[in-house]
Structure formats: structure tokens, C-alpha cells
Tab-separated table of C-alpha atoms in Angstrom:
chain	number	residue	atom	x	y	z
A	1	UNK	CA	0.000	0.000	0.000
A	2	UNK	CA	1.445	3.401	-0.569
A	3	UNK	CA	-0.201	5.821	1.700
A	4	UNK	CA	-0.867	8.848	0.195
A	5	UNK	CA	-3.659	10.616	2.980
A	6	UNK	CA	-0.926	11.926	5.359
A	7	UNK	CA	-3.262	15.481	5.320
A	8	UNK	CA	-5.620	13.429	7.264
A	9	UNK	CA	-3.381	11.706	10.023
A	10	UNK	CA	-0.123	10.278	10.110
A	11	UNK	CA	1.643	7.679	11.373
A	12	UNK	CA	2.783	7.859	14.941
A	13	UNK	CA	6.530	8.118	15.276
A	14	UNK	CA	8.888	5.289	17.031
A	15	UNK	CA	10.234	8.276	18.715
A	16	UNK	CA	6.744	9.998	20.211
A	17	UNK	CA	5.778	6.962	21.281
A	18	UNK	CA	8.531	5.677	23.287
A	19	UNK	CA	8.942	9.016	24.818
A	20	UNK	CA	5.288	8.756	26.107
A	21	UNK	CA	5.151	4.939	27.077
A	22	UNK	CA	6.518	6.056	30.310
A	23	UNK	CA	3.672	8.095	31.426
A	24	UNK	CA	1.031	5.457	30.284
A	25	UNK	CA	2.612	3.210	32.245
A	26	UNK	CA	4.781	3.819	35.613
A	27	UNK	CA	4.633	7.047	35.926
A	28	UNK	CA	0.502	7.595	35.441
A	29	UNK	CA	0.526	10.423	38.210
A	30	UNK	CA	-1.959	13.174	37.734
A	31	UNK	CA	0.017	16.633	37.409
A	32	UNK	CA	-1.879	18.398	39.582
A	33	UNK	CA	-1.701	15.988	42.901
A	34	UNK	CA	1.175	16.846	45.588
A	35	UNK	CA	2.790	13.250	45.473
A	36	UNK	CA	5.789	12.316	43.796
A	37	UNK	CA	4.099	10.451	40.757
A	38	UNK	CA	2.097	13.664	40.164
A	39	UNK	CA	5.433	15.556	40.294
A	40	UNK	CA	7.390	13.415	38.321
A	41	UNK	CA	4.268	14.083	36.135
A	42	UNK	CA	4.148	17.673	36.650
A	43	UNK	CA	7.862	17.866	35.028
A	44	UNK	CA	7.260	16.189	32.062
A	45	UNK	CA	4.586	18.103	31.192
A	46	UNK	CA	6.189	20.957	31.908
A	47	UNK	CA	9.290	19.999	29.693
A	48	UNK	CA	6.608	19.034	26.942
A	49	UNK	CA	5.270	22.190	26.967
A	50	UNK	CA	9.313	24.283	26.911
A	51	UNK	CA	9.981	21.798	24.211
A	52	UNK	CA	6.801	23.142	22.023
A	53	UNK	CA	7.839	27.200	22.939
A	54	UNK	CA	11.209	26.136	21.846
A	55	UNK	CA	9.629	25.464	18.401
A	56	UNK	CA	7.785	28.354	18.334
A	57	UNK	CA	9.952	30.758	19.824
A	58	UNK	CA	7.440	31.506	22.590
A	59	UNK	CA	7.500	31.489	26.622
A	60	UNK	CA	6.243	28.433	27.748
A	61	UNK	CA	3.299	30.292	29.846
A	62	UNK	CA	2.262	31.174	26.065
A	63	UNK	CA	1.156	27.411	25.043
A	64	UNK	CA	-1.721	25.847	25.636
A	65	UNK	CA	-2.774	21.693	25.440
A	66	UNK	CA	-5.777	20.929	24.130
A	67	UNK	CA	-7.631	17.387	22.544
A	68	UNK	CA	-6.285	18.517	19.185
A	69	UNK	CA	-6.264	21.187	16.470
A	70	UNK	CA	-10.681	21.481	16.522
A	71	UNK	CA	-10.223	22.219	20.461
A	72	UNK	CA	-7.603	24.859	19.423
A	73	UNK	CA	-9.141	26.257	17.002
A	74	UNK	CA	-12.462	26.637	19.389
A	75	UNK	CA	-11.107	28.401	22.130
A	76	UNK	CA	-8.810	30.490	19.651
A	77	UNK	CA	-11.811	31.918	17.802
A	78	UNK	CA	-14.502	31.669	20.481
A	79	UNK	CA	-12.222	32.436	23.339
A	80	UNK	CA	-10.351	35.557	21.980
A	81	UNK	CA	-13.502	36.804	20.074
A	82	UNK	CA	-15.786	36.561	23.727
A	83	UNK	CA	-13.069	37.242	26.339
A	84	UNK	CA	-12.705	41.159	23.712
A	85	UNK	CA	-16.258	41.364	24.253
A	86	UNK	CA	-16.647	41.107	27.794
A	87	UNK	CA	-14.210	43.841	27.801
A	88	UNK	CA	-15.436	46.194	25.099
A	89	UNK	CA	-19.129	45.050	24.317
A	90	UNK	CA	-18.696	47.120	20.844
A	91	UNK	CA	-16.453	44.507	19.730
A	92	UNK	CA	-18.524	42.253	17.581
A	93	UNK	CA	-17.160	41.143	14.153
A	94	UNK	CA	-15.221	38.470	13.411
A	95	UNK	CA	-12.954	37.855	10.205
A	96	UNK	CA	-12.611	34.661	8.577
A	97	UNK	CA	-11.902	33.235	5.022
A	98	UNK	CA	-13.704	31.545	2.655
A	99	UNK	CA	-11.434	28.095	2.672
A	100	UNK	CA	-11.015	27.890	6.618
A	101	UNK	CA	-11.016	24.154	8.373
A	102	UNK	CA	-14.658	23.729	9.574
A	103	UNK	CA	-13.252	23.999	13.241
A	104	UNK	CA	-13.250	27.326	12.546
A	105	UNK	CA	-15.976	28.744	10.381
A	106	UNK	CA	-18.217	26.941	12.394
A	107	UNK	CA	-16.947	28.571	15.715
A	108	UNK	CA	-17.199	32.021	14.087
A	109	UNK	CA	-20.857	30.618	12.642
A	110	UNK	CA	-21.634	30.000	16.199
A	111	UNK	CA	-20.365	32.899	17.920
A	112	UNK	CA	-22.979	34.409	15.143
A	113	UNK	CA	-26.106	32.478	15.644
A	114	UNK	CA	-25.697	32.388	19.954
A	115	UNK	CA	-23.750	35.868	20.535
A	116	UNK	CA	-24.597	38.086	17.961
A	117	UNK	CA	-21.367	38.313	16.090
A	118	UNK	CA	-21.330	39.250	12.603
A	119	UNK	CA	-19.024	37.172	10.294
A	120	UNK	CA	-17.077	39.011	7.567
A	121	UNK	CA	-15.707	36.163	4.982
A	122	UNK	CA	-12.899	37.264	2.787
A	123	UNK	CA	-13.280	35.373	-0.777
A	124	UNK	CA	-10.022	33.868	-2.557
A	125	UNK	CA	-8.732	34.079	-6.255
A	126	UNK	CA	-8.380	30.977	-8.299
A	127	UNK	CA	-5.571	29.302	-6.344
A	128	UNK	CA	-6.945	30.058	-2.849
A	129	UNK	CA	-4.724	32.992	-2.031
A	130	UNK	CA	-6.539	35.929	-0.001
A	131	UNK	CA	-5.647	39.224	-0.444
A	132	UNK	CA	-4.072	41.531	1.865
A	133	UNK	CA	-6.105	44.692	0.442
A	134	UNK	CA	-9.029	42.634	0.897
A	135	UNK	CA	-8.169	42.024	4.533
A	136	UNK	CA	-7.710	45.652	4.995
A	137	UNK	CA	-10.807	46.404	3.614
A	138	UNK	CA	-13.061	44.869	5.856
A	139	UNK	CA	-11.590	45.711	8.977
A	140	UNK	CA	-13.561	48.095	11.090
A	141	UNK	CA	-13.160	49.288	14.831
A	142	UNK	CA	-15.731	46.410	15.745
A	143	UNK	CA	-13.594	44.066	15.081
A	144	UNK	CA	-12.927	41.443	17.639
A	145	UNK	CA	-10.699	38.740	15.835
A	146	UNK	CA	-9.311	37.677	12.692
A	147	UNK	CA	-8.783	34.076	11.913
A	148	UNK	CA	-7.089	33.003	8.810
A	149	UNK	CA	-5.484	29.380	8.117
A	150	UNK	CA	-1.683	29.100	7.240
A	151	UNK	CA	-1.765	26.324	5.037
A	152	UNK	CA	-5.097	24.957	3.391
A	153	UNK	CA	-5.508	21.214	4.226
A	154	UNK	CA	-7.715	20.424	0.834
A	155	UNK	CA	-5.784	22.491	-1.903
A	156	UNK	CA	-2.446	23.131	0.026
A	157	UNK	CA	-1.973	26.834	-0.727
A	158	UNK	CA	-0.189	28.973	1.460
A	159	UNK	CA	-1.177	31.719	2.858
A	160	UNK	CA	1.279	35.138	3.758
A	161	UNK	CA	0.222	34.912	7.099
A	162	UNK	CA	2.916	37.983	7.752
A	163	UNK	CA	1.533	40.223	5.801
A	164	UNK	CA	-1.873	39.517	6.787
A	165	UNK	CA	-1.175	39.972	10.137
A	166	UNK	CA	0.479	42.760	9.748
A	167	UNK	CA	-2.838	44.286	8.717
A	168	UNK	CA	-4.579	42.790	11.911
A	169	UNK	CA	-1.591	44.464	13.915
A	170	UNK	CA	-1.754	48.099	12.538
A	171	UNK	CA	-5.718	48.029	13.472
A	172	UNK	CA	-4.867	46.630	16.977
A	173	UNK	CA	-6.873	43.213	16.352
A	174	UNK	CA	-5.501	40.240	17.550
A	175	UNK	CA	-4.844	37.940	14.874
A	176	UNK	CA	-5.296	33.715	14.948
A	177	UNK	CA	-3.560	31.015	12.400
A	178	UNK	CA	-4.883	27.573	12.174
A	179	UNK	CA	-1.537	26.067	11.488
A	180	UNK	CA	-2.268	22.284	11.555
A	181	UNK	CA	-0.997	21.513	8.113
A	182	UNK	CA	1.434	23.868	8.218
A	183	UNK	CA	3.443	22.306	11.178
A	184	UNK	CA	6.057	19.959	10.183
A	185	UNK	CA	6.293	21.547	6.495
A	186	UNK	CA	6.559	25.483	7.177
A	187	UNK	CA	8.837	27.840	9.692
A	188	UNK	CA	6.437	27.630	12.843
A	189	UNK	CA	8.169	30.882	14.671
A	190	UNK	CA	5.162	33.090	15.861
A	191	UNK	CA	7.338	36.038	16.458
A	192	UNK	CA	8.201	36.410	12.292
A	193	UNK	CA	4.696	35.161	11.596
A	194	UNK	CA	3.290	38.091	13.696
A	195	UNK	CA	0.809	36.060	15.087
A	196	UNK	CA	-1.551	36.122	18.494
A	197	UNK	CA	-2.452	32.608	18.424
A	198	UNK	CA	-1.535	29.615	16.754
A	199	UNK	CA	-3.324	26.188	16.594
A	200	UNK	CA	-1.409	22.504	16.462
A	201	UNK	CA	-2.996	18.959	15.948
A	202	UNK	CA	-0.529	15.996	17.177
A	203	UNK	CA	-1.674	13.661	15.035
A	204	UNK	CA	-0.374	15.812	11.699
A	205	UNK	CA	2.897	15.610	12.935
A	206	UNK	CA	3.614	11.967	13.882
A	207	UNK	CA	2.176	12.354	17.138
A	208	UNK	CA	-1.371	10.090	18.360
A	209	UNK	CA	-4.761	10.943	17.602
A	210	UNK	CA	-6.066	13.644	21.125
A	211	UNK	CA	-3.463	15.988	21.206
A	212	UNK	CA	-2.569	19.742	20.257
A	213	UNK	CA	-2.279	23.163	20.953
A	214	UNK	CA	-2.509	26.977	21.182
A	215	UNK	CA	-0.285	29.496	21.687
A	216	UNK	CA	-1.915	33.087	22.804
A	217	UNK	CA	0.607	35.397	22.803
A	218	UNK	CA	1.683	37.485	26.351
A	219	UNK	CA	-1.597	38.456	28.032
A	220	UNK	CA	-3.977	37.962	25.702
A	221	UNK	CA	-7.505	37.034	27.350
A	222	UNK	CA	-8.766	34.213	26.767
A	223	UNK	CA	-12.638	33.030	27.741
A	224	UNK	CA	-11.939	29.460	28.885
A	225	UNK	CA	-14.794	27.139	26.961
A	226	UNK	CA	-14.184	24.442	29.570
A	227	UNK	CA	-14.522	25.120	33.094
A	228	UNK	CA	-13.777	23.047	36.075
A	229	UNK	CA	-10.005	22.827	37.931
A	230	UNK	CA	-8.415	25.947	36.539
A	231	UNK	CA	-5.828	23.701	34.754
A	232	UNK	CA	-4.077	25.178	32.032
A	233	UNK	CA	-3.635	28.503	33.480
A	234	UNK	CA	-7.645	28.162	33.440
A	235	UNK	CA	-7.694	28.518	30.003
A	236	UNK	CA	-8.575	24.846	29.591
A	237	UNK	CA	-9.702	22.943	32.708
A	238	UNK	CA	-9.562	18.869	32.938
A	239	UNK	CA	-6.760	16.753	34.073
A	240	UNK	CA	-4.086	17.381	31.316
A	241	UNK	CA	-3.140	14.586	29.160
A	242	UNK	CA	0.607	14.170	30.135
A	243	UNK	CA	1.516	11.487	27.585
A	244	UNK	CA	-0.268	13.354	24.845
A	245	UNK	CA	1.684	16.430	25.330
A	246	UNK	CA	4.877	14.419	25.874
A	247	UNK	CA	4.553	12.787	22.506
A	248	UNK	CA	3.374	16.089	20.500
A	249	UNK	CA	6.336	17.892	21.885
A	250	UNK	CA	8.363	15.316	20.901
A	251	UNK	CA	7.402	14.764	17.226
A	252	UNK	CA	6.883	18.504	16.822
A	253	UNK	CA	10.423	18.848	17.958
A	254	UNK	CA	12.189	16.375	15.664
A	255	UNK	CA	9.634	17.468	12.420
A	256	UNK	CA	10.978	21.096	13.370
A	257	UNK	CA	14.632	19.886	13.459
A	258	UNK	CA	14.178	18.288	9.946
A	259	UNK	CA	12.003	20.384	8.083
A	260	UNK	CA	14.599	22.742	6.223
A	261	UNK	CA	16.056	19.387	4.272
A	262	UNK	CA	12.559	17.143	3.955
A	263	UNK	CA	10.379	20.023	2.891
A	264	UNK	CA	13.119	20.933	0.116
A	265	UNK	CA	13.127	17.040	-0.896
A	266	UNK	CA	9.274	16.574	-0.810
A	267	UNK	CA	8.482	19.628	-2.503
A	268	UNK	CA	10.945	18.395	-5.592
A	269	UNK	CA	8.881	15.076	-5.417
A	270	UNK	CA	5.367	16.993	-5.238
A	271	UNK	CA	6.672	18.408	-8.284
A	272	UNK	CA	6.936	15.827	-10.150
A	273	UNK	CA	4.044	13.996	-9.401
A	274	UNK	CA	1.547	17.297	-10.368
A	275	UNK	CA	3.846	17.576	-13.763
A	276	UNK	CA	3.322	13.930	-14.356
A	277	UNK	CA	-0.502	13.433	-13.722
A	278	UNK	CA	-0.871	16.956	-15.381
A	279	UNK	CA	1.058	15.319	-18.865
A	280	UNK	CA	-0.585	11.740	-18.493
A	281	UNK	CA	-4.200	12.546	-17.146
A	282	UNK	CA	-6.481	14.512	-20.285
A	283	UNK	CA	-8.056	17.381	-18.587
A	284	UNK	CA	-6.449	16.869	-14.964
A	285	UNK	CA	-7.289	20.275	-13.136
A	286	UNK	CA	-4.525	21.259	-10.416
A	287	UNK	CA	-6.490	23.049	-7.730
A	288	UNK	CA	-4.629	25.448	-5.310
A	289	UNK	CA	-1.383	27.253	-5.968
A	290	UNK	CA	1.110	26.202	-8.054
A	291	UNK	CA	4.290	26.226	-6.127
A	292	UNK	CA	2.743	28.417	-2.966
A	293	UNK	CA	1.483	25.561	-1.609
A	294	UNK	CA	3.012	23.015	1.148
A	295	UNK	CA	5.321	20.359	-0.054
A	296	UNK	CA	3.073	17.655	1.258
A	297	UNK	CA	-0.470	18.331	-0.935
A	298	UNK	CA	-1.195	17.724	-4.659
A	299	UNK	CA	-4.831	17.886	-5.288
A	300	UNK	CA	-6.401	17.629	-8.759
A	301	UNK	CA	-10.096	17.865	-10.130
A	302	UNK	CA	-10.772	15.035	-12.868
A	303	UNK	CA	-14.003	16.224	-14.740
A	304	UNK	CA	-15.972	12.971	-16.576
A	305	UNK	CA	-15.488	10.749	-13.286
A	306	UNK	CA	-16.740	10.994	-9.380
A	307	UNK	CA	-14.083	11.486	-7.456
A	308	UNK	CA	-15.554	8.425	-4.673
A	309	UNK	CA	-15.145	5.807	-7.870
A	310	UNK	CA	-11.307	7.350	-8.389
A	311	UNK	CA	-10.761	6.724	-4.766
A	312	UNK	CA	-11.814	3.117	-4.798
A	313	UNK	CA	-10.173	2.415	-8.219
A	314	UNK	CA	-6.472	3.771	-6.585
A	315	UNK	CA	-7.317	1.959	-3.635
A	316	UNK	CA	-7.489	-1.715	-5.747
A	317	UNK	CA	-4.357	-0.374	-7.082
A	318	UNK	CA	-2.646	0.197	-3.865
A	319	UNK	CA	-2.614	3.932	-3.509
A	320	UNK	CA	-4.807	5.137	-0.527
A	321	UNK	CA	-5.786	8.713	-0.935
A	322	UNK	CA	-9.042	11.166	-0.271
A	323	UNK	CA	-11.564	13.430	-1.683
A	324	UNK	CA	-10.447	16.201	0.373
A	325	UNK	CA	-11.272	16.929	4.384
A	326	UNK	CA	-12.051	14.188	6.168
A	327	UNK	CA	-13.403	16.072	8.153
A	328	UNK	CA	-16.302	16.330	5.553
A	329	UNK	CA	-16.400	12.735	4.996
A	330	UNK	CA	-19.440	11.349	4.281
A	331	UNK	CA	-21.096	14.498	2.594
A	332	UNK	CA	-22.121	14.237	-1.245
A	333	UNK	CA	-21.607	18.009	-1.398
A	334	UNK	CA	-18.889	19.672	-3.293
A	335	UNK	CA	-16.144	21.130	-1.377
A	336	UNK	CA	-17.152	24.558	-0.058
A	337	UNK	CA	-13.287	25.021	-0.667
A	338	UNK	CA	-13.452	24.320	-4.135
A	339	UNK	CA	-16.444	25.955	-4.772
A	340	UNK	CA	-15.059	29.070	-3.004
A	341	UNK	CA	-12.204	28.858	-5.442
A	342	UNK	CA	-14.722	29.357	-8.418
A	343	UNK	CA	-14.813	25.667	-9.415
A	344	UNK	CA	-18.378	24.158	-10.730
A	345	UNK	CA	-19.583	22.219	-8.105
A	346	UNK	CA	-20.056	19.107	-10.893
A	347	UNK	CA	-16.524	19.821	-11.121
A	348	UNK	CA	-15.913	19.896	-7.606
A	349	UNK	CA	-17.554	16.724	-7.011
A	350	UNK	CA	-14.345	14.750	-9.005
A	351	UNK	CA	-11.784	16.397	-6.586
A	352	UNK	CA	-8.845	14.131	-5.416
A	353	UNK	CA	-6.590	15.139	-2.680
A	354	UNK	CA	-2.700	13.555	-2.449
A	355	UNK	CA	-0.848	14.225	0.921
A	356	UNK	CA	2.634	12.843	1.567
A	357	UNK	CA	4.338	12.288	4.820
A	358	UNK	CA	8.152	13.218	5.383
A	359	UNK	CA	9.102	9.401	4.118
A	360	UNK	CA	7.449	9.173	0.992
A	361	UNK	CA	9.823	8.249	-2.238
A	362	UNK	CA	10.120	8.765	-5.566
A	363	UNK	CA	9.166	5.505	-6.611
A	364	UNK	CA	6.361	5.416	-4.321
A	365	UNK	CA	4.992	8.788	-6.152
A	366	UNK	CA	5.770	7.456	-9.779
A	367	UNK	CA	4.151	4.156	-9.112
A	368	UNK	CA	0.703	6.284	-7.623
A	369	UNK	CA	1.345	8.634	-10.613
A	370	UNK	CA	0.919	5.496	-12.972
A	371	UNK	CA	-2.264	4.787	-10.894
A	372	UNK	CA	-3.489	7.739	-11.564
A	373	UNK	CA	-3.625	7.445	-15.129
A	374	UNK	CA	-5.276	4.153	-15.006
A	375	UNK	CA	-7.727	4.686	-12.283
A	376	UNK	CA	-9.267	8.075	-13.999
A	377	UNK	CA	-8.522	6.257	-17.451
A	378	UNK	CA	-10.967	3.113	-15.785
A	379	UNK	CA	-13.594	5.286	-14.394
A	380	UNK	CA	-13.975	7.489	-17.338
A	381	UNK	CA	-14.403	4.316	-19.173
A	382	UNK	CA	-17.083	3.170	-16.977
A	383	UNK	CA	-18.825	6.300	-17.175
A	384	UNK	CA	-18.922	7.005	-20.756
A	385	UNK	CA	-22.585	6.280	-23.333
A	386	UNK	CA	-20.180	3.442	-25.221
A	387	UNK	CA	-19.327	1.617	-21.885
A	388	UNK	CA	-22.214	-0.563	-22.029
């Protein structure tokens, strides 16, 4: 099998794992009791958390553990946006973009419907890009937050988070990344990003499935959205998840040390792959930018077929891959991303995303390329008057 849906979850590293085994094991204390197993615990979760401010060149106090990168993004958009309120009741509007992660248009969508935000969307060109004129021209002294994603996890494209929140900055709004597909692949320092917050899923990075983060920069308020022991720095209560953190810090650490060298090798691969299905697939449709995109994600539209029957056909010939989010699996409606990017939703409908982990080889990507051909070849076949 050559896995090819690494934008949905990877594979846990030998590393993260046996740097966590110890806390699922002997030392289970809870960090918050006054024993020595819920010190010993108490230290490793406080090393987890200097080893992800390392990475992010950010105090320690600054990061947050969460359940993953949907808690993160929560309390990043809901918490920010409510804790500004409560302080200046005239702050209502929230900025988002057209192509954010569900995690957080719904959490602006919500802080619509049950608080009486209002939601300003910022569209996207052809390849996903938003503009930083645009930005500037919705922002208004109501604003609250601004929450735009680094790196898209359907089409890949890459956002200049920078710039953007450099606009955010001159009008005094706190500005919020959703930089789950970004981490591993793309310089994670918040400092040159210019960012408030910052949200991280484990389970992107090599890390397991219930584990992430957010960093809110200095003294940013924060309105907790889970209350109970004030763990956290009451930002998030519940008993923290000391192996989790243990095992994020650690794959985010070694992903950080190698990125430079594997982002520069995947991207060439990535490369090759889009130029190869682009020359051997009639009518292939790239979606997202071209080369501002992450080195992991090459996603194509492949009108005559439905993008489900391409799945299954690469999946008979070894290549496991998706139709996008999978978050949004399950839904027979076109991507909002893709649609959002001015794509007919008919179109939409044949989309087929490739994601790569840090491993993945050259032969590996021109033995799925080869796939390619044959699978849309098959279903196009299939789907044609003279099939029958």
C-alpha cells in the first residue's frame, strides 16, 4: 500500500511513542496531585510544553494543550472573540476566510447564531490565495478577531500569514492562524509570523490521535470554553493529558529539526508527481497554488469521473488517498473550498486530494502517478454512453 492521505493523520513516530510509554505506564501520576508520581508528572509536562515554545519561539506560559487542532481552534476563535467582548461590548465582528477548516468557520458561525457576532468572509482568487487589500478592507473598529489558516488542508496553498497579520496588527486586532498543516512543512516561529495565536494537531505531525495546541501570545484574554479545575492557566480545565503532550512535543520537535532538508526534498517530489498526472491525465485540473502551496499536498479535479469511484479504483491499485477533508467525509456536497475557489460544483464533485508524509519516495509517487492514469482512465471508461 502506498499511503498517500498523510493530510488526514499520520503515522505515529517510534520516537513519540517511546517518549510517552513512560507516562502510560509507571509514571501515570496526575500533574496536579502533591505526590511524587504527580510531580514526576508535573515535570514532564512541563518539559513538553518548553519543548513546544522552543519550536515556536514563545514562553512556555504562552502554550496551551488541548484534545487537538478542533479544540484549538475553538477556544482560539470563540475564546479571543468573547473574552474582547466582555471587555469592550462594541467589539462584535469576526474575520474569517472563505477556505477555513470547519473547526473554525463553524466557531465564528456559532459565535454568530448564539452571541450576535457578525461574520465578515474574505473570498479567494483561483488558487486560494486571499488578499491583503481585501483584509484591509473589511476591517472596522468592531472588530474582535481575525482568523485566517496558514496552510489549506484540501488544496495546500499557502497563505502570507505575515503580511496579513500585519494588517490585523496596525488596526490593533488580535490575529489567529490555524496552522495544523502547516506544522512539520513550514517555519512555525510566531514572532516572524506576527501572530496572536496559533493552533497545532498531534496527530499531523507523527504524534497520536487527542493531542494539540494553542499558543496566545503574552496576556492575551482568553474566555476558557471548559470550566472546572483551573488547569491550564484556566484557560482549559480537565486533568491534562501528560503522555499526549509528551509525545506532540516530541514529534513537533524532531519534524521542526528536519524540516529545512525534507520540505526541500518533498516539494521536488510533489513536483513531479503534479507535472506527471498533469502530462498523463487529459483534462487533470490542479487546484490550489502552483508552487505556494506546502510540499506535502497535490490535489487535482478530474471532470468525466466521481471522485468516490477514483478513490476506490487507486485503492485496488494500492494507492490510498481522499476526496479532500475528512473532516467532511461522508457528505455528497462539493467542497465549499473548491467551490469558493470558483470551481463548478459538478466539477468539484471529481476532486482528489494527495498528501505525503516526510518518508514518501520517488518511486512510491511514480508508481501512484501510474495509478493515476489508469484509475481516472478506468472510471472514465465506466462512465462514458459506449461503456455498455
Amino acid at each position: 500500500m502506498i499511503f498517500l492521505d498523510a493530510a488526514a493523520t499520520t503515522p505515529v513516530r517510534r520516537e513519540a511513542l517511546e517518549a510517552m510509554w513512560p507516562y502510560l505506564s509507571g509514571e501515570f501520576g496526575n500533574p496536579s496531585s502533591h505526590h511524587s508520581l504527580g510531580e514526576a508528572a508535573a515535570v514532564a509536562l512541563a518539559g513538553a510544553r518548553s519543548g513546544v515554545a522552543k519550536v515556536l519561539g514563545c514562553r512556555a506560559s504562552e502554550v496551551t494543550f488541548t484534545s487537538g487542532g478542533t479544540e484549538a481552534d475553538n477556544l482560539a476563535v470563540k475564546g479571543i472573540a468573547l473574552a474582547r467582548q466582555l471587555a469592550d461590548p462594541s467589539l462584535n465582528r469576526v474575520v474569517i476566510s472563505a477556505i477555513e477548516h470547519p473547526a473554525v468557520e463553524e466557531s465564528a458561525r456559532y459565535l454568530e447564531r448564539v452571541h450576535g457576532f457578525a461574520v465578515d468572509v474574505l473570498p479567494v482568487d483561483r488558487e486560494g490565495l486571499v488578499s491583503v487589500d481585501g483584509l484591509r478592507a473589511v476591517m472596522r473598529p468592531e472588530t474582535a478577531l481575525v482568523s485566517i489558516m496558514y496552510a489549506n488542508n484540501e488544496i495546500g496553498t499557502v497563505q502570507p500569514i505575515a503580511s496579513l497579520a500585519s494588517v490585523a496588527r496596525e488596526h490593533g486586532v488580535p490575529f489567529h492562524t490555524d496552522a495544523v498543516q502547516a506544522a512539520g512543512w513550514l517555519p512555525l516561529d510566531v514572532k516572524a509570523l506576527g501572530v496572536d495565536a496559533l493552533s497545532i494537531s498531534g496527530h499531523k505531525l507523527g504524534a497520536p490521535k487527542g493531542s494539540g495546541v494553542l499558543f496566545t501570545k503574552g496576556r492575551l484574554r482568553v474566555e476558557p470554553l471548559v470550566h472546572g479545575g483551573g488547569q491550564e492557566r484556566a484557560r482549559r480545565s480537565g486533568t491534562e493529558n501528560v503522555a499526549g503532550a509528551v509525545a506532540l512535543s516530541t514529534a513537533l520537535g524532531l519534524s521542526h529539526a528536519e524540516q529545512p532538508e525534507q520540505a526541500a526534498r518533498v516539494s521536488d517530489l510533489r513536483d513531479q508527481f503534479i507535472d506527471q498526472v498533469l502530462a498523463t491525465v487529459p483534462d487533470a485540473l490542479l487546484t490550489g497554488h502552483r508552487s505556494q502551496r506546502l510540499p506535502s499536498v497535490a490535489s487535482f479535479c478530474f471532470p468525466g469521473t466521481s471522485g468516490e469511484s477514483v478513490l476506490l479504483e487507486l485503492e485496488r491499485l494500492g494507492v490510498v488517498c481522499s476526496s479532500g477533508s475528512a473532516c467532511a467525509a461522508g457528505s455528497d456536497a462539493p467542497s465549499p473550498v473548491l467551490v469558493a475557489l470558483g470551481i463548478a460544483p459538478e466539477t468539484a464533485q471529481t476532486a482528489v486530494r494527495f498528501s505525503f508524509t516526510s518518508t514518501v519516495t520517488d518511486a512510491e509517487l511514480n508508481e501512484a502517478a501510474a495509478a493515476v492514469e489508469t484509475a481516472v482512465g478506468r472510471v472514465r471508461n465506466l462512465a462514458s454512453p459506449q461503456a455498455g
